[in-house]
Short mmCIF file of C-alpha atoms in Angstrom, two decimals:
data_model
loop_
_atom_site.label_atom_id
_atom_site.label_comp_id
_atom_site.label_asym_id
_atom_site.label_seq_id
_atom_site.Cartn_x
_atom_site.Cartn_y
_atom_site.Cartn_z
CA UNK H 23 117.72 239.85 34.06
CA UNK H 24 116.32 236.33 34.11
CA UNK H 25 116.85 233.98 37.02
CA UNK H 26 117.46 230.31 36.42
CA UNK H 27 114.36 228.12 36.78
CA UNK H 28 116.39 225.73 38.98
CA UNK H 29 119.62 225.44 40.91
CA UNK H 30 121.44 222.35 42.01
CA UNK H 31 121.56 221.87 45.79
CA UNK H 32 123.09 219.42 48.23
CA UNK H 33 120.69 216.59 49.12
CA UNK H 34 118.97 217.14 52.47
CA UNK H 35 116.24 215.25 54.30
CA UNK H 36 112.71 215.90 53.09
CA UNK H 37 110.83 218.42 55.30
CA UNK H 38 108.13 215.81 56.02
CA UNK H 39 110.74 213.11 56.58
CA UNK H 40 109.66 211.16 53.47
CA UNK H 41 109.83 211.55 49.71
CA UNK H 42 107.73 209.98 46.97
CA UNK H 43 108.31 209.20 43.32
CA UNK H 44 105.86 211.42 41.46
CA UNK H 45 106.87 210.63 37.87
CA UNK H 46 109.54 209.17 35.61
CA UNK H 47 110.86 211.43 32.89
CA UNK H 48 112.24 209.89 29.68
CA UNK H 49 115.61 211.68 30.01
CA UNK H 50 118.52 209.73 31.45
CA UNK H 51 120.79 211.28 34.11
CA UNK H 52 123.63 211.72 31.60
CA UNK H 53 121.29 213.86 29.45
CA UNK H 54 120.44 216.07 32.44
CA UNK H 55 124.18 216.42 33.03
CA UNK H 56 124.96 217.28 29.43
CA UNK H 57 122.01 219.55 28.69
CA UNK H 58 121.56 221.25 32.07
CA UNK H 59 124.97 220.89 33.76
CA UNK H 60 123.53 218.88 36.66
CA UNK H 61 126.03 216.76 38.61
CA UNK H 62 124.83 213.40 39.86
CA UNK H 63 126.27 211.53 42.84
CA UNK H 64 126.33 207.78 43.48
CA UNK H 65 124.56 206.11 46.38
CA UNK H 66 122.60 203.02 47.31
CA UNK H 67 119.37 202.14 49.05
CA UNK H 68 117.45 198.96 49.82
CA UNK H 69 116.67 198.50 46.11
CA UNK H 70 120.00 198.99 44.34
CA UNK H 71 122.86 201.35 43.68
CA UNK H 72 121.72 204.63 42.14
CA UNK H 73 122.81 207.94 40.71
CA UNK H 74 120.95 211.02 41.98
CA UNK H 75 120.84 214.80 42.14
CA UNK H 76 118.86 217.36 44.12
CA UNK H 77 117.51 220.58 42.62
CA UNK H 78 115.67 223.61 43.96
CA UNK H 79 113.09 225.09 41.64
CA UNK H 80 112.42 228.83 41.42
CA UNK H 81 109.60 228.55 44.00
CA UNK H 82 111.97 227.00 46.53
CA UNK H 83 110.54 223.51 46.01
CA UNK H 84 113.17 220.76 46.28
CA UNK H 85 113.02 217.79 43.90
CA UNK H 86 115.25 214.77 43.54
CA UNK H 87 116.30 213.07 40.31
CA UNK H 88 117.24 209.41 40.68
CA UNK H 89 118.02 206.39 38.53
CA UNK H 90 118.66 202.94 39.98
CA UNK H 91 121.57 201.25 38.21
CA UNK H 92 119.75 197.95 37.66
CA UNK H 93 116.43 199.42 36.51
CA UNK H 94 115.80 197.93 33.05
CA UNK H 95 113.32 200.69 32.12
CA UNK H 96 114.64 203.94 30.68
CA UNK H 97 114.28 207.29 32.40
CA UNK H 98 114.92 209.19 35.61
CA UNK H 99 112.63 209.22 38.63
CA UNK H 100 111.40 212.58 39.92
CA UNK H 101 111.03 212.64 43.71
CA UNK H 102 109.19 215.23 45.80
CA UNK H 103 108.44 215.66 49.48
CA UNK H 104 105.55 213.41 50.54
CA UNK H 105 103.63 216.49 51.74
CA UNK H 106 104.15 218.39 48.48
CA UNK H 107 101.42 218.70 45.85
CA UNK H 108 102.61 216.31 43.08
CA UNK H 109 100.65 218.09 40.33
CA UNK H 110 102.16 221.48 41.17
CA UNK H 111 105.62 219.95 41.57
CA UNK H 112 105.42 218.32 38.13
CA UNK H 113 104.07 221.46 36.49
CA UNK H 114 106.98 223.47 37.86
CA UNK H 115 109.50 220.76 36.92
CA UNK H 116 108.24 220.56 33.33
CA UNK H 117 108.35 224.34 33.01
CA UNK H 118 111.86 224.57 34.49
CA UNK H 119 113.25 222.08 31.96
CA UNK H 120 111.00 223.13 29.06
CA UNK H 121 109.44 219.66 28.91
CA UNK H 122 105.86 218.51 28.44
CA UNK H 123 103.62 215.68 29.59
CA UNK H 124 104.76 213.61 26.59
CA UNK H 125 108.27 213.60 28.10
CA UNK H 126 107.02 211.57 31.07
CA UNK H 127 107.25 207.79 30.89
CA UNK H 128 105.26 207.18 34.09
CA UNK H 129 103.03 209.36 36.24
CA UNK H 130 101.52 208.83 39.68
CA UNK H 131 97.91 207.64 39.45
CA UNK H 132 96.59 210.69 41.33
CA UNK H 133 98.12 213.25 38.95
CA UNK H 134 95.81 214.03 36.02
CA UNK H 135 97.93 214.14 32.86
CA UNK H 136 95.45 216.52 31.24
CA UNK H 137 96.41 219.12 33.89
CA UNK H 138 100.05 219.10 32.73
CA UNK H 139 101.56 221.11 29.90
CA UNK H 140 100.86 219.48 26.55
CA UNK H 141 103.49 219.20 23.81
CA UNK H 142 101.81 221.97 21.79
CA UNK H 143 102.18 224.37 24.73
CA UNK H 144 105.89 223.57 24.93
CA UNK H 145 106.31 224.38 21.24
CA UNK H 146 104.39 227.66 21.66
CA UNK H 147 106.47 228.60 24.72
CA UNK H 148 109.74 227.85 22.92
CA UNK H 149 108.77 229.81 19.81
CA UNK H 150 107.60 232.80 21.86
CA UNK H 151 111.06 232.98 23.49
CA UNK H 152 112.81 232.94 20.10
#
């Protein structure tokens, strides 16, 4: 029996008290909703109104998905606890959603893209499951 690589959770404060944007994935919130049955809620912060969701990955790591309504750039921000390791968080996120580094539109400067799953690895992983 396989366990889901993520579950949706209610948003809670970050353990450290602060979260950081670690990457922007090319998928829009409506695609996460359609493909992965994730429900987004509406909110607002000092930047703009937004739509967001919180997920718990298999390891127990909590990540946030957020898109500001007025952001002219496509994609959804991935947020992690400020004390979390952004490279490990992104690796687990990409694995959970069967994505690769090419699916990221933006990446924090301190996360080496060559340490993330490449597109070829995603294809190999998908074909090995078939």
